[in-house]
XYZ file of C-alpha atoms in Angstrom:
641
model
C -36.982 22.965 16.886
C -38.851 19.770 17.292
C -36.594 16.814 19.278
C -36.425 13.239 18.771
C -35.803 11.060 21.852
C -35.096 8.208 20.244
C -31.281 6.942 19.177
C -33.125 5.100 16.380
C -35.585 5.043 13.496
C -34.708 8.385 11.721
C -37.784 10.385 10.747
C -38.413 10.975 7.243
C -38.916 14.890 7.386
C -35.913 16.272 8.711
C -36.361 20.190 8.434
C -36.190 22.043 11.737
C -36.032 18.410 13.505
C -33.517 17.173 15.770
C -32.450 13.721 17.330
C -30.653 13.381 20.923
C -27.441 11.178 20.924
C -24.387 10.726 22.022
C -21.159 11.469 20.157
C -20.671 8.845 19.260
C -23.929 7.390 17.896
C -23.562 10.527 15.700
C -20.398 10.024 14.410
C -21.084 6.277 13.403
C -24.795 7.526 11.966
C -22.668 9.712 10.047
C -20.760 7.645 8.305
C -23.161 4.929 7.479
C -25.381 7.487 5.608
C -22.408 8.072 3.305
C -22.359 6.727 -0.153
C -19.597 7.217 -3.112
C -19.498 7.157 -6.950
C -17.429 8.272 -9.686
C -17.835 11.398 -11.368
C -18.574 9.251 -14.656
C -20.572 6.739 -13.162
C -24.316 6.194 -11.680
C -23.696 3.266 -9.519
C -22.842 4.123 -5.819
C -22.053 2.035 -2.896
C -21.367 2.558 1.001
C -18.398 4.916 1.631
C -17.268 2.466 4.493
C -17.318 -0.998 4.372
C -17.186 -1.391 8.485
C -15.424 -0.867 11.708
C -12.550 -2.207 12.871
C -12.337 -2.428 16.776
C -10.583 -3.372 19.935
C -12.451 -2.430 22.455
C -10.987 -1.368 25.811
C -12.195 1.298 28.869
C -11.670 4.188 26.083
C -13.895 3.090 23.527
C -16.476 0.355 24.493
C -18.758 2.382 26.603
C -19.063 5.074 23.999
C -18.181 4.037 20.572
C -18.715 -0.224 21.721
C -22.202 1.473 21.980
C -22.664 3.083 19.196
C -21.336 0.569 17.211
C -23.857 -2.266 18.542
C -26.634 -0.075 17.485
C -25.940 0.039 14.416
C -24.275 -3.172 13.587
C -26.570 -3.845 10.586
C -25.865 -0.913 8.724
C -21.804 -0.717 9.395
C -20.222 -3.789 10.679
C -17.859 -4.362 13.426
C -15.204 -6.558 13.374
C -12.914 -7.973 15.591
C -9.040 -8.313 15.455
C -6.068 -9.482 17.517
C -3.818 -6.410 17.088
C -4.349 -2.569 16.475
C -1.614 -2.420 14.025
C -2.670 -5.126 11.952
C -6.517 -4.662 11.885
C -5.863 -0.604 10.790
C -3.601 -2.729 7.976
C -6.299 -4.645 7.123
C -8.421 -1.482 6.893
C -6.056 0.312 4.422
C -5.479 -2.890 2.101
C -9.192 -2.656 1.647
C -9.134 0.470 0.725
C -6.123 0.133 -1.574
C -8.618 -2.429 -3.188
C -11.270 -0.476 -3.846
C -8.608 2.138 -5.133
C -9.631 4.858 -2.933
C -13.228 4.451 -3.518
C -14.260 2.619 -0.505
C -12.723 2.412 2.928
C -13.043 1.261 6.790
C -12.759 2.953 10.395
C -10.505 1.530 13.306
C -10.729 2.452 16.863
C -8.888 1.217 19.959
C -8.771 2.538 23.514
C -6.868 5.050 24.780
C -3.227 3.910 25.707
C -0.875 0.910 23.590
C -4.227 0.619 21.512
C -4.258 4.090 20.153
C 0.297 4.028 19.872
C -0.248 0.639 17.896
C -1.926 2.506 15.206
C 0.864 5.467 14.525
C 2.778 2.950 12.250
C -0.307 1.900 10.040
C -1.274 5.332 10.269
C 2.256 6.431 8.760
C 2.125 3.660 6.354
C -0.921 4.942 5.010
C -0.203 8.483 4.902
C 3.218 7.228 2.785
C 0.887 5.681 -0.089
C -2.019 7.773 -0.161
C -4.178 5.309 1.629
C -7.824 6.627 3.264
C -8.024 5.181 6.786
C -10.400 6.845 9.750
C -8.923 6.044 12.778
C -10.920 6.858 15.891
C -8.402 6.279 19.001
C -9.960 6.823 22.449
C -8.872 9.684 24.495
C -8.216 10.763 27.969
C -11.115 12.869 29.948
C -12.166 16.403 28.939
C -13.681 16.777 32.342
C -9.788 15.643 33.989
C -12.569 14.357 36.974
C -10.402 11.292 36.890
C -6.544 12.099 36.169
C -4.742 10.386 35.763
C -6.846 7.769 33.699
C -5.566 4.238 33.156
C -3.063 4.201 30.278
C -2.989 8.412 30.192
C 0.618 9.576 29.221
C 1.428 12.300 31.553
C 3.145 15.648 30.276
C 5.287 17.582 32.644
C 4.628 20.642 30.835
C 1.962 20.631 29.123
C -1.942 19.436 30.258
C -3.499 19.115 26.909
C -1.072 15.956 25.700
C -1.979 12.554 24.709
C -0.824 9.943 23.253
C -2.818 10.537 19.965
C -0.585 13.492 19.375
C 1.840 11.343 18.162
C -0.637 11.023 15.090
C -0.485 14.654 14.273
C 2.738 13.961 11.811
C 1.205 10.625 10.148
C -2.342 12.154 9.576
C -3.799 14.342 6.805
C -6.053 15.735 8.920
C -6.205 15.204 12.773
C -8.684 16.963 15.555
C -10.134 16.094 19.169
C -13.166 15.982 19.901
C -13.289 18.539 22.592
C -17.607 18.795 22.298
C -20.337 16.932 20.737
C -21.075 19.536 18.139
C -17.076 19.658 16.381
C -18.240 16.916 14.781
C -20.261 19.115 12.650
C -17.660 20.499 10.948
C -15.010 18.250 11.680
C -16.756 14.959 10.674
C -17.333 16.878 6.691
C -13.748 17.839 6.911
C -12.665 14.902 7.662
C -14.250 12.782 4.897
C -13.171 15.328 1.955
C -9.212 14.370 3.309
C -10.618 10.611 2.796
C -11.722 11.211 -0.328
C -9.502 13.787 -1.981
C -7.657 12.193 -5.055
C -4.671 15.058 -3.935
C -5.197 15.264 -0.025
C -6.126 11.169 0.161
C -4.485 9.847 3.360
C -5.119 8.902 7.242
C -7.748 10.988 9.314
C -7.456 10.864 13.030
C -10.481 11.240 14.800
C -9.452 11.734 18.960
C -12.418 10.948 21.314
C -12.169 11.349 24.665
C -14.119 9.036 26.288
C -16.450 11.137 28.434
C -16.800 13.161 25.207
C -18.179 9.901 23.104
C -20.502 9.437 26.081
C -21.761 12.576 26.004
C -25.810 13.757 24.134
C -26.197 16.356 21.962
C -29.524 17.437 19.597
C -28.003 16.515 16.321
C -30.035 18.344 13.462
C -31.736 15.358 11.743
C -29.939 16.669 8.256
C -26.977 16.060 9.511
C -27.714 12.178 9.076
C -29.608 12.134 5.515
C -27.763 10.357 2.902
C -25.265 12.027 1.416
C -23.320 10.721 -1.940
C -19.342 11.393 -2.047
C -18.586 12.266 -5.865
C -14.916 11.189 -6.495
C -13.447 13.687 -8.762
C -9.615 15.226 -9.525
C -8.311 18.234 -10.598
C -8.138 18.814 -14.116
C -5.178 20.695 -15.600
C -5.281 23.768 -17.356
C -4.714 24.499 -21.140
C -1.335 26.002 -20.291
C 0.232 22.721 -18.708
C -1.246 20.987 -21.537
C 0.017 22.718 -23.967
C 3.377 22.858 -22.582
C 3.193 19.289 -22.273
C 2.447 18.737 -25.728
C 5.374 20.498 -27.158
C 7.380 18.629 -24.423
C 6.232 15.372 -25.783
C 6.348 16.483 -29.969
C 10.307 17.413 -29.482
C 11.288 14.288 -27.528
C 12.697 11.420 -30.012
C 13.293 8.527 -26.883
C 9.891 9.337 -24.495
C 9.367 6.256 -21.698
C 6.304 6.171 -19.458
C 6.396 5.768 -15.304
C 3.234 4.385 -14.484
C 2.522 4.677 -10.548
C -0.323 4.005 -8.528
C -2.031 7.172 -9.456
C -2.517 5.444 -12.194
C -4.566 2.734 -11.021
C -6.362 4.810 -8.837
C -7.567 6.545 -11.613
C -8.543 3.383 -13.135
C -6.582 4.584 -15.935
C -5.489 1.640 -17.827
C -7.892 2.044 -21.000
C -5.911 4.879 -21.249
C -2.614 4.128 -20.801
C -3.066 1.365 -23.327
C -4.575 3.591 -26.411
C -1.691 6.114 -25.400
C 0.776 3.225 -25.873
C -0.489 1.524 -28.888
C -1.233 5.217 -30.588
C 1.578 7.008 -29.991
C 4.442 4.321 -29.646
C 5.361 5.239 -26.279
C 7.177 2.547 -23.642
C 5.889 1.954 -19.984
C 7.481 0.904 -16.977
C 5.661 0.652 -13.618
C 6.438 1.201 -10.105
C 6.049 -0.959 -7.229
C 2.388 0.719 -6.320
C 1.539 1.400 -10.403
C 2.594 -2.336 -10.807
C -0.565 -3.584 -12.984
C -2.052 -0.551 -14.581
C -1.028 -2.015 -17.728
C -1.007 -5.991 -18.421
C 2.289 -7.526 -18.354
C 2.434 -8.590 -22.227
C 1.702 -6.120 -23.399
C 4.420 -5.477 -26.408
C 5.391 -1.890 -25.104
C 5.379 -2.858 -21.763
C 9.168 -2.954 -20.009
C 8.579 -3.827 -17.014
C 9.328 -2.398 -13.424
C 11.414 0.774 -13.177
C 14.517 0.931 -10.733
C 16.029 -0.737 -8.352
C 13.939 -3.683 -8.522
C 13.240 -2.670 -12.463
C 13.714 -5.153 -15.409
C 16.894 -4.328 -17.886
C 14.437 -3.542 -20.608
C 12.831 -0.614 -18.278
C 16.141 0.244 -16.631
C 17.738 0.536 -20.022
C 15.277 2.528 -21.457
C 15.321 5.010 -18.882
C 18.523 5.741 -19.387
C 18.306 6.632 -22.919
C 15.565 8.148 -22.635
C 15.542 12.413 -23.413
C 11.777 12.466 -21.559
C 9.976 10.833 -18.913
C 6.269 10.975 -18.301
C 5.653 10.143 -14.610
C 2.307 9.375 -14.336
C 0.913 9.301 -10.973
C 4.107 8.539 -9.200
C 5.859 9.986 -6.567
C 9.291 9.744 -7.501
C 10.998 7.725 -4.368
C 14.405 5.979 -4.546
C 13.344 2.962 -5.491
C 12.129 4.057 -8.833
C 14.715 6.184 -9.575
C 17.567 4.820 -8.614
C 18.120 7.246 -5.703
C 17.749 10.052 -8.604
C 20.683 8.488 -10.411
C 18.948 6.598 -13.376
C 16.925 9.539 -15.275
C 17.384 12.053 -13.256
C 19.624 13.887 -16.329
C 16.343 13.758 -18.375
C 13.291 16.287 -18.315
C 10.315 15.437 -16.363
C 6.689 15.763 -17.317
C 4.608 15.048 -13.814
C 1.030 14.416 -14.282
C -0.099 14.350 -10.938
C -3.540 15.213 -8.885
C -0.810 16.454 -6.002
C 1.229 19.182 -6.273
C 3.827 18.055 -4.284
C 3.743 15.054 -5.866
C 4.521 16.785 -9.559
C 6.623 19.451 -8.133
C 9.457 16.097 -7.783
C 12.300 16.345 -10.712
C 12.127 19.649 -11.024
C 10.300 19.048 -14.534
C 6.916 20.443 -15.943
C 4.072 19.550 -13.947
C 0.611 18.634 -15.071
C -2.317 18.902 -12.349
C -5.014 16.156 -13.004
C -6.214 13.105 -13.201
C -4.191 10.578 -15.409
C -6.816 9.308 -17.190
C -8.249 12.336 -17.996
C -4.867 13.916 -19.026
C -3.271 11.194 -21.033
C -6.882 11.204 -23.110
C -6.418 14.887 -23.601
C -2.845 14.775 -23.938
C -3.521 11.893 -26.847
C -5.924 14.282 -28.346
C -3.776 16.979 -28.546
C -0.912 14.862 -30.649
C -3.557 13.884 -33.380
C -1.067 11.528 -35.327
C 2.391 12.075 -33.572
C 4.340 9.368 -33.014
C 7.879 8.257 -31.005
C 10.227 7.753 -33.664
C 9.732 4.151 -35.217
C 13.477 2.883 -34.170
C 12.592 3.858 -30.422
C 8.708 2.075 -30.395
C 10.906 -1.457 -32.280
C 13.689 -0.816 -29.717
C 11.106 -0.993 -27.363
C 9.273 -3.937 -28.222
C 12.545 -5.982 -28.325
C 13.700 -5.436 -25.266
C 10.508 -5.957 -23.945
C 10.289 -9.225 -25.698
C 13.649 -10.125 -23.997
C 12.484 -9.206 -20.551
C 9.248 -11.185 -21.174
C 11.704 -14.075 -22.099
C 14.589 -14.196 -19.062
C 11.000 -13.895 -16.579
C 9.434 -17.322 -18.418
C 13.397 -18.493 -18.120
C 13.391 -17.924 -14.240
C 9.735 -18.861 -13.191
C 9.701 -22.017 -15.434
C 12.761 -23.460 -13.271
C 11.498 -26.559 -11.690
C 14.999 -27.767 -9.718
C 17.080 -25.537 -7.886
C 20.963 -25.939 -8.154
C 22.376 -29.210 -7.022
C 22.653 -29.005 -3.299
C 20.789 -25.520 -3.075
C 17.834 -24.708 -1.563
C 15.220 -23.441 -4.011
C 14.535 -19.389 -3.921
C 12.418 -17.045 -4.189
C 12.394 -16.416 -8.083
C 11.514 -20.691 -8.353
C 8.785 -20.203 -5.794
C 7.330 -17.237 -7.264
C 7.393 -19.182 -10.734
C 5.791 -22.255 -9.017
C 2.705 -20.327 -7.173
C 1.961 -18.733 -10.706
C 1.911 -22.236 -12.059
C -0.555 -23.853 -9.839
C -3.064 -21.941 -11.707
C -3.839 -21.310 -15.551
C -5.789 -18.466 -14.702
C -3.447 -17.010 -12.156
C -2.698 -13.582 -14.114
C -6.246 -12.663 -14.491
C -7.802 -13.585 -11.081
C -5.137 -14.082 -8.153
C -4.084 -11.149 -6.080
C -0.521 -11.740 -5.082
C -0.390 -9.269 -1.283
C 3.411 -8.519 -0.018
C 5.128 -5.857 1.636
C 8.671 -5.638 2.930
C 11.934 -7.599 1.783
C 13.803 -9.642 -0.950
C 10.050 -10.566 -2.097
C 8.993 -7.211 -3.127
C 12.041 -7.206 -5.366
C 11.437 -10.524 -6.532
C 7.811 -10.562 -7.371
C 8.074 -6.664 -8.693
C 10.498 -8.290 -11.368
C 8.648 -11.773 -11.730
C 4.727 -11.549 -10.893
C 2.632 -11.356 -14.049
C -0.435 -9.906 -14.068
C -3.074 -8.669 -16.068
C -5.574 -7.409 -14.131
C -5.039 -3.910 -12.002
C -5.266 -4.793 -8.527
C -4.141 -8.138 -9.339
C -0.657 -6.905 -7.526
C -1.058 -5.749 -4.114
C 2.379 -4.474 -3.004
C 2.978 -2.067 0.591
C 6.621 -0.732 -0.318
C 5.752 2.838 -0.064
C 6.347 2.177 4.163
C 8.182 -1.484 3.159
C 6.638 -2.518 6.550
C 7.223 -5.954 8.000
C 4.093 -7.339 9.351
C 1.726 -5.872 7.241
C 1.123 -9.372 4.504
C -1.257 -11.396 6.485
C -3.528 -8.061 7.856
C -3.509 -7.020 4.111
C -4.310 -9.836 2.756
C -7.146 -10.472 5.060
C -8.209 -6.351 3.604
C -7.938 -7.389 0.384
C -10.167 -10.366 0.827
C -12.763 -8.606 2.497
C -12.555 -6.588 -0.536
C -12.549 -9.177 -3.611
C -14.094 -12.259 -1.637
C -14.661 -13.343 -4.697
C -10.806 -13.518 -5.810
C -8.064 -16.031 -4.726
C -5.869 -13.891 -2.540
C -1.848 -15.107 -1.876
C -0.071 -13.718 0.413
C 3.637 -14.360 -0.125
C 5.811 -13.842 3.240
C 8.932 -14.301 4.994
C 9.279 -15.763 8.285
C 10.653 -12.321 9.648
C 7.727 -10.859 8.534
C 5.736 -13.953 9.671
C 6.930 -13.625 13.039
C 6.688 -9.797 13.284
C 2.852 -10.213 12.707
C 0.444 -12.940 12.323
C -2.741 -12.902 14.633
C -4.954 -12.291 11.581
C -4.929 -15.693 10.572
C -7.163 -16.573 13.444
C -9.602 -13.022 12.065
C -8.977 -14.954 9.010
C -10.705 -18.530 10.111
C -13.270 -16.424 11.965
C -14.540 -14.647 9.378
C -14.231 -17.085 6.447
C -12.058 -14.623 4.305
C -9.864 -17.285 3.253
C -5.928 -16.724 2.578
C -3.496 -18.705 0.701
C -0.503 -17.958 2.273
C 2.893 -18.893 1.039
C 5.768 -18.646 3.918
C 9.355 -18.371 2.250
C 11.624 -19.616 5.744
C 15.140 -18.439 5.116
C 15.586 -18.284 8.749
C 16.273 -14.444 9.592
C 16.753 -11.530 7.971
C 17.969 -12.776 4.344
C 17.705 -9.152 2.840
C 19.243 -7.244 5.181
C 21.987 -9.686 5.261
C 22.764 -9.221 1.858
C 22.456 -5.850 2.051
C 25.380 -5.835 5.288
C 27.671 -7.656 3.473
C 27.186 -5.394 0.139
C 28.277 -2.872 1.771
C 31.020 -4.286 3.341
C 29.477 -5.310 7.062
C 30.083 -8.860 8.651
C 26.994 -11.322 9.127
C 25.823 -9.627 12.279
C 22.519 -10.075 14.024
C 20.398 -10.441 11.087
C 20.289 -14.466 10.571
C 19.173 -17.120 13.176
C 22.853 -18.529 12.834
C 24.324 -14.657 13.496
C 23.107 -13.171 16.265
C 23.469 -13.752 19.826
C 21.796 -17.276 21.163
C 21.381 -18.895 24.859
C 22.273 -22.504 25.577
C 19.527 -23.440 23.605
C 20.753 -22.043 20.567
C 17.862 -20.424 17.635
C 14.433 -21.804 17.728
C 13.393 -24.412 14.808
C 9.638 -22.323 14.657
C 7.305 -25.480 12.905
C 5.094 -22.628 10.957
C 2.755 -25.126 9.692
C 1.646 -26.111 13.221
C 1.526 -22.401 14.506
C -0.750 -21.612 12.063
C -2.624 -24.685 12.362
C -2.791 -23.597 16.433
C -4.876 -20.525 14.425
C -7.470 -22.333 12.862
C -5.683 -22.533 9.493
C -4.806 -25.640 7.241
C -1.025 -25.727 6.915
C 1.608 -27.785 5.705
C 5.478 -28.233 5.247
C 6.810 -28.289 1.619
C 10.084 -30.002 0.845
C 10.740 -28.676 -2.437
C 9.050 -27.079 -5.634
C 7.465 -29.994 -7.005
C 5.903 -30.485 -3.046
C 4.778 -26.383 -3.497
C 2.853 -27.088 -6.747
C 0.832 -30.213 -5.242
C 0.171 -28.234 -1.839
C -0.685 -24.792 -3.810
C -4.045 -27.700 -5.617
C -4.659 -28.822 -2.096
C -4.618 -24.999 -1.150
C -6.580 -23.838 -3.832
C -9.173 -26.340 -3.395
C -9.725 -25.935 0.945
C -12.430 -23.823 2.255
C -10.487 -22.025 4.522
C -6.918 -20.527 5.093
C -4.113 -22.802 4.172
C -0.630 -21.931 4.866
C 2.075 -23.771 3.023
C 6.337 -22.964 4.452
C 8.780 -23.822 2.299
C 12.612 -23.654 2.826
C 14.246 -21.316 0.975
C 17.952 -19.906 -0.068
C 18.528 -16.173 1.579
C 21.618 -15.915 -0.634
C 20.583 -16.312 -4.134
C 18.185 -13.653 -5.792
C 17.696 -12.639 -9.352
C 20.694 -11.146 -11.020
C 19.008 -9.782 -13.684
C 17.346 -6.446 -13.877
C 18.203 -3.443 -10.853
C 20.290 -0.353 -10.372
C 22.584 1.138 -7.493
C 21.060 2.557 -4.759
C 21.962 5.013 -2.429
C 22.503 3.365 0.952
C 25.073 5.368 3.108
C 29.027 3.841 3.688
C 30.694 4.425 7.043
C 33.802 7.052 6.183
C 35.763 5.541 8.966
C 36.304 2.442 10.169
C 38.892 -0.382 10.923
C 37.223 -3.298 8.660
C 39.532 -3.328 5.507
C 35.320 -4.608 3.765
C 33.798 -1.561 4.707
C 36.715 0.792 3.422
C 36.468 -0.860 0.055
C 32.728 -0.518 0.300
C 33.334 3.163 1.157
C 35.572 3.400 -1.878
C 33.001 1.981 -4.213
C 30.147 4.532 -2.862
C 31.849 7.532 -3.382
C 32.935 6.274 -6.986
C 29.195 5.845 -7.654
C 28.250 9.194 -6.046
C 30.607 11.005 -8.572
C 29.045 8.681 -10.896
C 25.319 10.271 -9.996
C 26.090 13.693 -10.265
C 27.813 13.375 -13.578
C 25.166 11.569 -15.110
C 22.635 14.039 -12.793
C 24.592 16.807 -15.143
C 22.602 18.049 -18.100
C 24.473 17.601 -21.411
């Protein structure tokens, strides 16, 4: 075989040619050659939008390397924390819904253990994310190696085994040539609709270092052709006759949904057929939010209309959810019903114990429409449906429209929400609102309007603190052409907010909105709802020095970050500063004070969160009392008729 010396400039003629590199020049040559379409489409684009990296002793010899060498055809950029930039990496990706995605690598010790809970976060919602953690020496010339986790036992441990749980598919890259099979098995996991999750990559660094004659084929472009299962004519037709016999049918939209860009669908399905939709948190804008048959979330953070629904209801068509507590009400709200899954994962659709339908939910719900020709839900359920929908649509305007708070109260998040929305007429067809953990996700599940898919970019699957400002700055680097607003707690805030300095430097500009309730407002609630004393969850709780809790100025910390930032008094302040936001040229934060002890009454279900049996607080045994009340409760209901 003919050899190429050079690391660069690729020869046209590949056959029976190879090229000497390292590694890690191969594996980033790799997977800048990569392009992806849809099955139905003829317009392709990069498979990965760029490289996250932190660079330390396990990475910037080798893969710092590689990476400079190729900086024009796969970007690098730079972050302040592991965690947050492998965030960043799998909001993009959520973005692109699955169709495009980034790399992350970090060095060998804390930088590689930083990335296990974005790496579980993403293998919780389906999320592609490569993530190429440094390892210790195969050689073991030095050993220990800086940062190298020592096992008594066993001399083939590293840290990156901790990612063998949170990854879809995980190897180390004992020799040069794995990556011949492991860098193609690694991309179908990425790209998968059914297997879609985190890929761990583990490179030891004298392994990255290391040449190799690559066959020149190896690096030709290559176009990734995302397709799904389709199901067979025996689910369909089982789902058919599940669908003709039911007389109160509701649809579960999930994010499969928008993943499989299935809204056209969803909406002829609808409007043909009579058929209600709710959403989940992660199918939250499949379908636009007036829509007369749409109800609204589903759950515990569901709308009554949805919630109401699904109780009556004698069939549910999950589409392209998983099923988690949330939605169903810790399987107490329709879990007495059938279950039709359509699903591209098996596991996914095995959930309710109902009939399952492999594919893709566009594809089905087109063939499932097909198949019922003129059937229709009974006209009493479609005009049920449409009023209570109407309703819901109607208590949401009633909420968001407030302008004042109560006298003497603090606004919250519900008036906020409502006054963001405001401060633009086109806000339902071009923002993306970005959120992840606490009372928000509730609130903005139940308030947010949108009318776009994507326009609603919610992490609940992991409900990780931390992860709004990183995901924002993802979903930026996705739609720079979109206003991006990421709405976030100061618990959150504080948990994780270097990427507002990534922000500034890279001119991916945020709009963040910082709701300061000082602490832990939704856990508090959530202690004293079942029956705990305020304890260690607000500023004003938990233990404090002679100095007593910090008064954290968020507008100057983030101003200390590069950002524009300002304090807001009240809601009328919010609207004025949301212009001034909307109108700067680079990040602008804006903090408000808020009210941790008011939410939205409306809407919700009970959800299972475990009582102590014991204890000597008179609150908890009461609490106790009501839970097992509602667990008898679950299993009656849970009891087919």
């Amino acid at each position: 075989m003919n050899r190429l010396e050079s690391s660069t400039g690729l020869a046209p003629t590949t056959a029976g040619v190879t090229v000497r590199l390292t590694t890690a020049q191969a594996l980033v040559r790799y997977l800048a050659a990569l392009h992806g379409r849809d099955a139905d489409s003829d317009e392709s684009a990069p498979l990965f939008g760029g490289v996250f990296a932190i660079f330390g002793h396990g990475n910037v010899a080798g893969l710092g390397e590689a990476l400079y060498g190729i900086r024009d055809e796969l970007p690098t950029y730079r972050a302040h924390n592991e965690q947050a930039m492998a965030h960043a990496a799998i909001a993009y990706a959520k973005t692109h819904m699955r169709r495009r995605m980034m790399a992350v690598t970090t060095s060998i010790g804390p930088g590689a253990t930083n990335l296990v809970t974005a790496a579980a976060l993403a293998h919780v919602n389906r999320l592609p994310v490569l993530l190429l953690p440094g390892d210790i020496f195969v050689s073991r010339a030095p050993d220990p190696v800086l940062q190298q986790l020592e096992d008594f036992s066993d001399g083939t441990v590293s840290v990156n085994d901790c990612f063998r749980p949170v990854s879809r598919y995980f190897d180390r890259i004992m020799r040069p040539e794995q990556l011949l099979t492991a860098l193609p098995r690694a991309i179908r996991a990425l790209t998968d609709a059914a297997l879609c999750g985190p890929v761990t990559l583990a490179l030891p660094q004298d392994v990255q270092a290391e040449a190799y004659d690559w066959p020149l084929a190896f690096f030709e472009p290559r176009e990734i052709v995302f397709r799904a299962p389709q199901p067979t004519d025996d689910e369909l037709m089982h789902a058919l006759d599940a669908i003709e016999a039911a007389e109160r049918p509701v649809i579960v939209a999930g994010g499969g949904a928008l993943y499989a860009k299935a809204t056209p669908e969803l909406l002829a399905f609808a409007d043909k057929h009579g058929v209600p939709i709710c959403e989940t948190q992660a199918g939250k804008g499949a379908l636009p939010w007036n829509h007369p048959l749409h109800l609204g979330p589903a759950g515990v953070c569901g709308s009554t209309a949805a919630n109401a629904l699904l109780r009556e209801a004698d069939l549910i068509i999950a589409v392209g959810t998983r099923l988690q507590d949330f939605t169903t009400g810790s399987n107490a709200l329709f879990a007495h019903v059938p279950i039709l899954s359509v699903n591209v994962n098996t596991f996914d659709a095995l959930k309710g114990n109902g009939l399952e339908v492999i594919g893709d939910a566009a594809r089905v719900l087109d063939d499932l429409s097909f198949g019922l020709e003129d059937w229709a839900a009974p006209e009493a359920w479609t005009l049920r449906a449409r009023d209570v929908a109407r309703e819901w649509v109607d208590i949401v305007s009633r909420i968001t429209d407030a302008r004042q708070p109560p006298e003497g109260r603090l606004p919250y998040d519900g008036e906020v929400i409502g006054a963001v929305q405001r401060s633009s007429p086109l806000s339902a067809r071009s923002d993306i609102v970005v959120c992840a953990a606490g009372t928000l996700p509730a609130e903005l599940e139940k308030l947010w309007r949108t009318e776009t898919p994507g326009g609603y970019h919610m992490e609940y699957g992991f409900s990780c603190m931390g992860y709004e400002i990183a995901g924002g700055l993802g979903v930026k680097m996705a739609r720079p052409d979109r206003e991006v607003i990421v709405m976030v707690g100061d618990g959150s805030y504080l948990m994780m907010n270097s990427e507002i300095a990534t922000s500034v430097m890279l001119d991916a500009k945020l709009i963040i909105v910082l709701l300061d309730n000082r602490g832990y407002g939704c856990i508090n609630r959530l202690q004293q709802a079942t029956g705990g004393a305020p304890f260690n969850n607000m500023f004003d709780n938990c233990v404090q020095g002679k100095h007593g809790a910090p008064t954290v100025d968020f507008a100057a910390h983030a101003r200390s970050l590069g950002a524009i930032a300002e304090h807001v008094a009240d809601i009328a302040g919010l609207e004025a500063a949301m212009e001034r936001a909307r109108a700067a040229d680079r990040t602008y934060l804006i903090s408000i004070d808020t009210d941790h002890t008011r939410t939205t009454d409306e809407g919700g279900v009970w959800w299972d969160v475990a009582i102590p049996e014991v204890s000597t607080r008179e609150a908890v045994r009461e609490a106790r009392s009501g839970y097992e009340s509602a667990i008898v409760g679950r299993k009656a209901r849970n009891t087919p008729v």
